[in-house]
Tab-separated table of C-alpha atoms in Angstrom:
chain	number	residue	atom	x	y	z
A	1	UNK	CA	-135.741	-63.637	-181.628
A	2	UNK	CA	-134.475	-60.640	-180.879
A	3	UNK	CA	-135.667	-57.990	-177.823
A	4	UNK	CA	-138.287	-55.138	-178.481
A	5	UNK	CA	-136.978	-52.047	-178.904
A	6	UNK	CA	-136.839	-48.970	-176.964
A	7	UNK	CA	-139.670	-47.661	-179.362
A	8	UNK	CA	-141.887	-49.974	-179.365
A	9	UNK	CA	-141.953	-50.598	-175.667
A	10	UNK	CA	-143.282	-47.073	-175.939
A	11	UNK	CA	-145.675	-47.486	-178.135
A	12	UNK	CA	-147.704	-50.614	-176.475
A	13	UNK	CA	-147.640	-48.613	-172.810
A	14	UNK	CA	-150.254	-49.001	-171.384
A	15	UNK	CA	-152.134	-52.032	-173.038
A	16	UNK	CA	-153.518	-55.578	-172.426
A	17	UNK	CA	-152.736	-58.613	-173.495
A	18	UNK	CA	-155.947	-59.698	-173.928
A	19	UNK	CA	-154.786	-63.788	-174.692
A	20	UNK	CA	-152.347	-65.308	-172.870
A	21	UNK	CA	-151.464	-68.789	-171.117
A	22	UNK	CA	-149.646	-69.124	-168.928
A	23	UNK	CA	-149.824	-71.414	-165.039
A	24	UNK	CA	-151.405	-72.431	-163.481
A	25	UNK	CA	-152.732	-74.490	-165.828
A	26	UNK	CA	-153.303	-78.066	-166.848
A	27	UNK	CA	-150.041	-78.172	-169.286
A	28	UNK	CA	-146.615	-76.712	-169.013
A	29	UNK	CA	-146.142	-72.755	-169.399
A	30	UNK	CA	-143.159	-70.546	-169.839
A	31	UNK	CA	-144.226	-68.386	-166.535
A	32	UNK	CA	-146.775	-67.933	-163.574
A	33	UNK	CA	-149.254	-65.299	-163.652
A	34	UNK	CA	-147.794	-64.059	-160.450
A	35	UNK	CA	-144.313	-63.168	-161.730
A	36	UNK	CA	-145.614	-62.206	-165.274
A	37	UNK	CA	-148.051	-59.455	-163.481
A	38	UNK	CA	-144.294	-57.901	-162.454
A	39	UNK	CA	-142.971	-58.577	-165.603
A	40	UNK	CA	-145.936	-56.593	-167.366
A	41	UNK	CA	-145.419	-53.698	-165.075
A	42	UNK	CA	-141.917	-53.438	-165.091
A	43	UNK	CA	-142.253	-52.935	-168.806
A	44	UNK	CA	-145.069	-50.469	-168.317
A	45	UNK	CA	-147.931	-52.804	-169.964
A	46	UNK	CA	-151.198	-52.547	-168.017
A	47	UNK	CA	-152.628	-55.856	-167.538
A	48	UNK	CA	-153.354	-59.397	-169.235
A	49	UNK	CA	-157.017	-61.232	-169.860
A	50	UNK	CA	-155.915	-64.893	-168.180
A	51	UNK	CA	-156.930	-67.135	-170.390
A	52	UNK	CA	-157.247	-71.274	-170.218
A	53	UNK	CA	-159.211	-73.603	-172.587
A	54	UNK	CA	-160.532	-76.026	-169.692
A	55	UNK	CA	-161.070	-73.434	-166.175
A	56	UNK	CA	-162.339	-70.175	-165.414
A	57	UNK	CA	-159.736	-67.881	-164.238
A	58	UNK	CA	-161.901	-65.026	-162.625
A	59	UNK	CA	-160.497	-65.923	-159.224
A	60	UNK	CA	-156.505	-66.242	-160.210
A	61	UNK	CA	-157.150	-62.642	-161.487
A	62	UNK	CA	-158.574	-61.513	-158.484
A	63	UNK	CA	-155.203	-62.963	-156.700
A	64	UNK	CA	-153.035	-61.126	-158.851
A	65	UNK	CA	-154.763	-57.791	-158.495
A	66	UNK	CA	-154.167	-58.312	-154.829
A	67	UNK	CA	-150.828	-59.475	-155.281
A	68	UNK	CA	-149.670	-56.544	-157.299
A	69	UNK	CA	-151.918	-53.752	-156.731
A	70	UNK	CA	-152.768	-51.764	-159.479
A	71	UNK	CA	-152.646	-54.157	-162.068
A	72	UNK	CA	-154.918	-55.198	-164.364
A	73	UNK	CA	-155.235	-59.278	-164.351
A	74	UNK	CA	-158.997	-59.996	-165.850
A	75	UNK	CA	-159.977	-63.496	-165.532
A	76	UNK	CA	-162.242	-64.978	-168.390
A	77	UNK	CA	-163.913	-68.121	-169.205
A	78	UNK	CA	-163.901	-70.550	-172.207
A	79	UNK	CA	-166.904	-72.639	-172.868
A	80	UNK	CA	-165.229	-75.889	-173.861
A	81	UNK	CA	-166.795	-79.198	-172.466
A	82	UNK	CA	-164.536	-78.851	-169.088
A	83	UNK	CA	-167.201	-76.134	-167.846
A	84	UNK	CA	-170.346	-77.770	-169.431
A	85	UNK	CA	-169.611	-76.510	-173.114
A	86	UNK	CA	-172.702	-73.784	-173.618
A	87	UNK	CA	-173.355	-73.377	-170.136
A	88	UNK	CA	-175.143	-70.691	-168.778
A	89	UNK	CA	-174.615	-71.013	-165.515
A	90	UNK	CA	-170.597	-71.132	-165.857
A	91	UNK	CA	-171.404	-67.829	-167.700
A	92	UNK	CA	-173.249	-66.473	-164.780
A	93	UNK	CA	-171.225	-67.503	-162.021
A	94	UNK	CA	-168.215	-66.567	-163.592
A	95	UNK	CA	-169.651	-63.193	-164.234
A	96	UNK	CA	-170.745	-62.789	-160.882
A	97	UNK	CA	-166.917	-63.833	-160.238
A	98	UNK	CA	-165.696	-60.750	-161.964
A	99	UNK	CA	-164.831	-62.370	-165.190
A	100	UNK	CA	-164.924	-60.270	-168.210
A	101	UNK	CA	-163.874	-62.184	-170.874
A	102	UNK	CA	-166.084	-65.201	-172.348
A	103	UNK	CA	-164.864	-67.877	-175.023
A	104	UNK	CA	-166.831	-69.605	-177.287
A	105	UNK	CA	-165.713	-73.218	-177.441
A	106	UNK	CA	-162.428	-73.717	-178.698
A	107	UNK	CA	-160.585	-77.300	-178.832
A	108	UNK	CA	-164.355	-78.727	-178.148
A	109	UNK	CA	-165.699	-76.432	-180.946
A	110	UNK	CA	-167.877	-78.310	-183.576
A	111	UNK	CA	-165.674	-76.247	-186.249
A	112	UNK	CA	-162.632	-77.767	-184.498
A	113	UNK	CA	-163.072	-80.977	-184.215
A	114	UNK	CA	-164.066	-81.452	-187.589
A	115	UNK	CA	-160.758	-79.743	-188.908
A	116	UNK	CA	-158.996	-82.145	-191.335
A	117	UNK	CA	-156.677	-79.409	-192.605
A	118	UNK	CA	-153.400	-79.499	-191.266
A	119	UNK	CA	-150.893	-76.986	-190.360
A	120	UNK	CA	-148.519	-75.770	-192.501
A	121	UNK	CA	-145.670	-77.929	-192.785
A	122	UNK	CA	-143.161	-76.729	-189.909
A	123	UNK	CA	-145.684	-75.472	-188.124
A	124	UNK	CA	-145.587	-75.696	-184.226
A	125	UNK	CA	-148.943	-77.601	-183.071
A	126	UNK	CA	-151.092	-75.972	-180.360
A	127	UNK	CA	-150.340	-77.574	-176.977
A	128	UNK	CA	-153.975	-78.477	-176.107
A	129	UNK	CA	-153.636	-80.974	-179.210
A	130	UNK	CA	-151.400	-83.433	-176.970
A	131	UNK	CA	-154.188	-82.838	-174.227
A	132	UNK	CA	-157.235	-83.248	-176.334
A	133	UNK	CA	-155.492	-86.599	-178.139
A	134	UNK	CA	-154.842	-87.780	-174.675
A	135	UNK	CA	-158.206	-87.484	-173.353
A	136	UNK	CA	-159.846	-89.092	-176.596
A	137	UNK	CA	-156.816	-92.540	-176.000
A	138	UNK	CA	-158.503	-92.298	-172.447
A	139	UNK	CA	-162.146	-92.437	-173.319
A	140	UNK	CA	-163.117	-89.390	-172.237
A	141	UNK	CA	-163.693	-87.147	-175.574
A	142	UNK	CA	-166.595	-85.010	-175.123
A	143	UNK	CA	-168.842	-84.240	-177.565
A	144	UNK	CA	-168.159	-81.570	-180.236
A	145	UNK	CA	-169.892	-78.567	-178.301
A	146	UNK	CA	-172.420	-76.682	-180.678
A	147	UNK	CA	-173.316	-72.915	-181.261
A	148	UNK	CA	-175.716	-73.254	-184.241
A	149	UNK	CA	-177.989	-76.334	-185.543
A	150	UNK	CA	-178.143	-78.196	-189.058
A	151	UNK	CA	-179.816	-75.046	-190.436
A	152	UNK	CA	-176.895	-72.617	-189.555
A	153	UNK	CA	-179.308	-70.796	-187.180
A	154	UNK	CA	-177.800	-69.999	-183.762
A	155	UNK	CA	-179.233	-72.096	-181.013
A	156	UNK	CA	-181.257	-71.122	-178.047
A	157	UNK	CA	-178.504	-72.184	-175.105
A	158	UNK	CA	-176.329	-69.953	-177.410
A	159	UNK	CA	-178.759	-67.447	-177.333
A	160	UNK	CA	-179.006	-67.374	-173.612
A	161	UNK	CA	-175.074	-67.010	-172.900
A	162	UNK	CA	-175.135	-64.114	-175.437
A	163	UNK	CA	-177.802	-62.580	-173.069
A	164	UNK	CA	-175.939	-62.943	-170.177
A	165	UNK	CA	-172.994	-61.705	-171.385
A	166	UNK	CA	-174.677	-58.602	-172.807
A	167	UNK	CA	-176.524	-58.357	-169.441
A	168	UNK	CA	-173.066	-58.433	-167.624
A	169	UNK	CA	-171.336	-56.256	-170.056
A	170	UNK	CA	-168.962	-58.879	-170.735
A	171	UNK	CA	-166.982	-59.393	-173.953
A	172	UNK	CA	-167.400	-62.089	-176.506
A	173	UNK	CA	-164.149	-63.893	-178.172
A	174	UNK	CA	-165.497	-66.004	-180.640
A	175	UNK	CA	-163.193	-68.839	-180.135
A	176	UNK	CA	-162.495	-71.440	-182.527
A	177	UNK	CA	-165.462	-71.455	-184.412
A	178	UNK	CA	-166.122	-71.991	-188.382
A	179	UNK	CA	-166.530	-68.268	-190.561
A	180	UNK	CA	-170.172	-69.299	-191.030
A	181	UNK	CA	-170.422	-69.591	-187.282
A	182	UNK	CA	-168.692	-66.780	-186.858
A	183	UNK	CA	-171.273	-64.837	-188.868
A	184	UNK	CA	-173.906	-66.013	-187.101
A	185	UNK	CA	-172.697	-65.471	-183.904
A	186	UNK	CA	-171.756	-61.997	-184.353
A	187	UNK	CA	-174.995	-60.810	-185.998
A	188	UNK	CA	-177.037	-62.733	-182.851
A	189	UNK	CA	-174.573	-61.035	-180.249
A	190	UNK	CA	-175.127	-57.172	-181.663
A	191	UNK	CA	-179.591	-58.351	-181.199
A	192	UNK	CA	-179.037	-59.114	-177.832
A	193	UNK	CA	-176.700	-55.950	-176.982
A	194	UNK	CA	-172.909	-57.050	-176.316
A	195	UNK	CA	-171.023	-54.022	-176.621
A	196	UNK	CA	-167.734	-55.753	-177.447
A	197	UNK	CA	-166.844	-58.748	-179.705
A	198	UNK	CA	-163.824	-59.862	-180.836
A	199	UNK	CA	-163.422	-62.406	-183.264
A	200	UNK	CA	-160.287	-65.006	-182.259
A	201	UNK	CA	-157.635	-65.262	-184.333
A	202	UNK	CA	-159.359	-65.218	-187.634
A	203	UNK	CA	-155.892	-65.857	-189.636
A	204	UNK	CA	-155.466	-69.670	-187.575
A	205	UNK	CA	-155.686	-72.696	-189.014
A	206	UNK	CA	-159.255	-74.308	-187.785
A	207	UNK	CA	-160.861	-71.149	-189.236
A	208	UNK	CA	-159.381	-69.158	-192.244
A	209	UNK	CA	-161.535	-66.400	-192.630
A	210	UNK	CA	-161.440	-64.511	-195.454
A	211	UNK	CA	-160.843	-60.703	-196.181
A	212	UNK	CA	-164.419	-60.100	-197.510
A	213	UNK	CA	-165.983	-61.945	-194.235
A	214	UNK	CA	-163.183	-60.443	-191.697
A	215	UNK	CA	-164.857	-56.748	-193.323
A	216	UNK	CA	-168.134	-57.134	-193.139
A	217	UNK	CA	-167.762	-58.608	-189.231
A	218	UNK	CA	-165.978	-55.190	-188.857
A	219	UNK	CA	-168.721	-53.578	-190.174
A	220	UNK	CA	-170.978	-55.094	-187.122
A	221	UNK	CA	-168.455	-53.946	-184.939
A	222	UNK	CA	-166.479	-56.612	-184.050
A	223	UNK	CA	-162.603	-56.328	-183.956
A	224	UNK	CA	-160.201	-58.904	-185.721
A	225	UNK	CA	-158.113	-60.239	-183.007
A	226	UNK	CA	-154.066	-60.536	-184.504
A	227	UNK	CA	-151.951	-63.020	-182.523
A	228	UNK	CA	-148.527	-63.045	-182.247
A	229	UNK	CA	-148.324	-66.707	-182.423
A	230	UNK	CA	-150.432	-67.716	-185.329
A	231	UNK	CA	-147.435	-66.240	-187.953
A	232	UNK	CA	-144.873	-66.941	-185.160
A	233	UNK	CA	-145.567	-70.678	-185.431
A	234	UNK	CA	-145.423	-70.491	-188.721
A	235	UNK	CA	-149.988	-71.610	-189.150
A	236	UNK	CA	-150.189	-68.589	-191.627
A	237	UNK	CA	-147.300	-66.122	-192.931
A	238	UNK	CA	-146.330	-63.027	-192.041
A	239	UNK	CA	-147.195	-61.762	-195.096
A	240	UNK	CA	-150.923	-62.862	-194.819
A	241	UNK	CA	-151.003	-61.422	-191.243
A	242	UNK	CA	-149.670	-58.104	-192.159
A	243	UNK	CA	-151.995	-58.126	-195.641
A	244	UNK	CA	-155.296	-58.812	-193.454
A	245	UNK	CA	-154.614	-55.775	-191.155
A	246	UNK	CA	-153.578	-53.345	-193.990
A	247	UNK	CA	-156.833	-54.585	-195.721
A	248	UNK	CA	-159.894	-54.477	-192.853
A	249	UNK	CA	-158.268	-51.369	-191.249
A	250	UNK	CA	-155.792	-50.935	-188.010
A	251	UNK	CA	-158.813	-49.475	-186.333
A	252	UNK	CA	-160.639	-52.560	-186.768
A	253	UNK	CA	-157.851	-55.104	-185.273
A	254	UNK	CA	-156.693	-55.633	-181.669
A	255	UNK	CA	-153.090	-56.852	-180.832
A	256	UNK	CA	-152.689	-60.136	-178.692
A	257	UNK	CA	-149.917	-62.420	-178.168
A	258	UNK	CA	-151.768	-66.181	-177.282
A	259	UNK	CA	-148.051	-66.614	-175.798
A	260	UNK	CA	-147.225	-68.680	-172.517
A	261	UNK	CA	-145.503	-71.671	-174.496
A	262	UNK	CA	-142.743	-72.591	-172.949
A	263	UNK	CA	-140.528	-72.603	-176.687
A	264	UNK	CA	-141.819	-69.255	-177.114
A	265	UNK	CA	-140.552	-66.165	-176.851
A	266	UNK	CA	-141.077	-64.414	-172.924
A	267	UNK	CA	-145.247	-63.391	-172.707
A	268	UNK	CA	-144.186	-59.886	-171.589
A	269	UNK	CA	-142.644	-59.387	-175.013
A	270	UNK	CA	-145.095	-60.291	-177.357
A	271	UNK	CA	-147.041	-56.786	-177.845
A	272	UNK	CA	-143.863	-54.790	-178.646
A	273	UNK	CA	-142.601	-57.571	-180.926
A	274	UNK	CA	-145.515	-56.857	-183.044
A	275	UNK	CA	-145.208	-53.653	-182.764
A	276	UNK	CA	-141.564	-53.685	-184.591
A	277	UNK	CA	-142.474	-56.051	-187.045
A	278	UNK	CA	-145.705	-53.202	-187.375
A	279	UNK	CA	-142.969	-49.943	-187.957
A	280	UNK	CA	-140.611	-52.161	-190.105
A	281	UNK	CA	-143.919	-52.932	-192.882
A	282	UNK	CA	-144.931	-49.324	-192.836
A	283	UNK	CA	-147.437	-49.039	-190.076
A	284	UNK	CA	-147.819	-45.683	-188.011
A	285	UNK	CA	-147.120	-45.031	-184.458
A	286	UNK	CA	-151.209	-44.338	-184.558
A	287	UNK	CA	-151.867	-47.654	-185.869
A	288	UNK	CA	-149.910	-49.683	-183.215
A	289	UNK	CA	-151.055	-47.340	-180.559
A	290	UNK	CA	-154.692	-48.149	-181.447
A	291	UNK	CA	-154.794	-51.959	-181.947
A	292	UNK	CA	-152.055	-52.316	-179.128
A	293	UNK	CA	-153.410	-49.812	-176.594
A	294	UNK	CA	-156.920	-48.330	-177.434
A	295	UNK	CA	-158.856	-51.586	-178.541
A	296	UNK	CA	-157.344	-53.675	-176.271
A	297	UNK	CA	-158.245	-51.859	-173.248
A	298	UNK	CA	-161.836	-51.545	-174.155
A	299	UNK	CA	-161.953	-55.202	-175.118
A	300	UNK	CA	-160.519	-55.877	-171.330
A	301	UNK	CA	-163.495	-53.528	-170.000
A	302	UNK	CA	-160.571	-51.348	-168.692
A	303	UNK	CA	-162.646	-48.158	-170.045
C-alpha cells in the first residue's frame, strides 16, 4: 500500500487513534507502544487509546506518557472473561488507574461466540481467533460473557459498569456485541449519563449493523466507529464502508485504524490512509478533519 500523502498527514494532525494493538501483548504485533508513541509524534498525531482484548492497559499508558512527554497514550479496558467479563470492579480499578476507555466484551461476547457467519472469502481472520481456538483445544473456554438476558433487557451487572463509567466520565465502545445489544446498550448508557459512546466497528463481520439502526444510534448520540481494517482485510468492502459514512453523516463517525498486525500496514499510518481514500470518494477536508480529529479527541477524553 502506498504512503499517506503530504495532505492528508495534514489533515489527521492532531488526532487519536482511538483502537490500536500493538505489544505488549499476548500475540505478535507489528510495533511496541514505546516506539509507536515516537512514531505518532513524529508525524504530528496526538496520541493512541491502547487497546488489548484480555488486559487493562491504564498503566502501559501511564509509561508512555512518561516516556514521551506530552503525548497522549490512554489506556482502556475490555471486559472479556480475562478480567472477570462484566466486572465492576475491573471497571473501577481501572478507572481509578486512569483508564478512559471501556470495552464491552469482545471475542467472549455472547453475540460473538455465537457467530456462524464467516468472513468473506479472502478475508484476513482476526488474530485473537488463533488465541480463542487455542484456549477452547486447552479446556479453558470461558463462558460467553452476557450484557442482556433472554428478554433482551440489559442486565443489572451491566447496569452497574454503565454507572461507573458514567460516574468516571469514561467512554463506552460497545465491543463486539449483536445490533439488538447494541440498541439496548446504548439507550441504558444515555439513562445512566455516559457522555460518550461509540459503537465498535459496526461494518465487521460478528455484527452487521444496518444503515437504519447505525442512524437512529446516532440519533442517541453515539458515534459509528470506521476502522481501517475491517475493508482493509477485505470483512466488508470499501464500497459499503464509504456508503455507511456518506449515509449516517461524517459528523456522526469517528476514524480508527484497529491496526498493530504485523501483515498490516505501519499503525502510525492508518488515519491518513483513510483520509486519502476519504478525498479520492469526494469527502471534504471538514469531513476528515471532524471524524479524524474532532470526534476522536473527545472520544479519548482529550477535551
Amino acid at each position: 500500500m502506498a504512503e499517506p500523502s503530504a495532505r492528508a498527514r495534514e489533515l489527521v494532525a492532531g488526532a487519536y487513534d482511538i483502537h490500536i494493538h500493538v505489544a505488549p501483548d499476548v500475540m505478535r504485533r507489528r510495533i511496541d507502544d514505546l516506539t509507536l508513541a515516537a512514531r505518532f509524534a513524529e508525524v504530528g498525531l496526538a496520541g493512541f487509546v491502547l487497546k488489548s482484548h484480555y488486559v487493562p492497559t491504564a498503566e502501559r499508558a501511564a509509561v508512555v506518557r512518561a516516556a514521551v512527554p506530552g503525548f497522549g497514550a490512554v489506556g482502556a479496558l475490555t471486559l472479556n472473561a480475562a478480567v472477570g467479563g462484566m466486572n465492576p470492579i475491573a471497571v473501577e480499578i481501572a478507572a481509578r488507574s486512569g483508564a478512559q476507555v471501556v470495552w464491552l466484551p469482545t471475542v467472549d461476547s455472547a453475540n460473538q461466540r455465537a457467530c456462524t457467519v464467516g468472513d468473506p472469502e479472502g478475508a484476513t481472520p482476526p488474530m485473537w481467533a488463533r488465541l480463542q481456538d487455542e484456549l477452547r483445544e486447552a479446556g479453558m473456554a470461558a463462558d460467553p460473557v452476557d450484557v442482556v438476558g433472554p428478554d433482551g433487557a440489559v442486565l443489572e451487572r451491566t447496569r452497574q459498569v454503565l454507572r461507573l463509567i458514567a460516574k468516571h466520565d469514561m467512554t463506552l465502545a460497545t465491543g463486539h456485541l449483536s445490533a439488538d445489544e447494541i440498541d439496548a446498550v446504548v439507550t441504558a448508557a444515555v439513562a445512566q449519563g455516559v457522555r460518550r459512546i461509540v459503537v465498535t466497528h459496526p461494518e465487521f463481520t460478528s455484527q452487521r449493523v444496518a444503515i437504519d439502526r447505525q442512524r437512529a444510534l446516532a440519533a442517541k448520540g453515539a458515534l459509528l466507529e470506521r476502522c481501517f481494517t475491517t475493508p482493509h482485510s477485505g470483512k466488508v468492502t470499501w464500497e459499503t464502508w464509504l456508503a455507511h459514512i456518506a449515509a449516517v453523516g461524517p459528523e456522526h463517525s469517528v476514524l480508527s485504524s484497529d491496526l498493530g498486525q504485523p501483515f498490516n500496514p505501519p499503525v502510525e499510518d492508518g488515519l491518513a490512509l483513510l483520509a486519502d481514500r476519504l478525498l479520492a470518494e469526494g469527502f471534504t477536508e471538514k469531513d476528515i478533519w471532524t471524524m479524524a480529529v474532532d470526534n476522536s479527541r473527545r472520544m479519548a477524553g482529550a477535551r
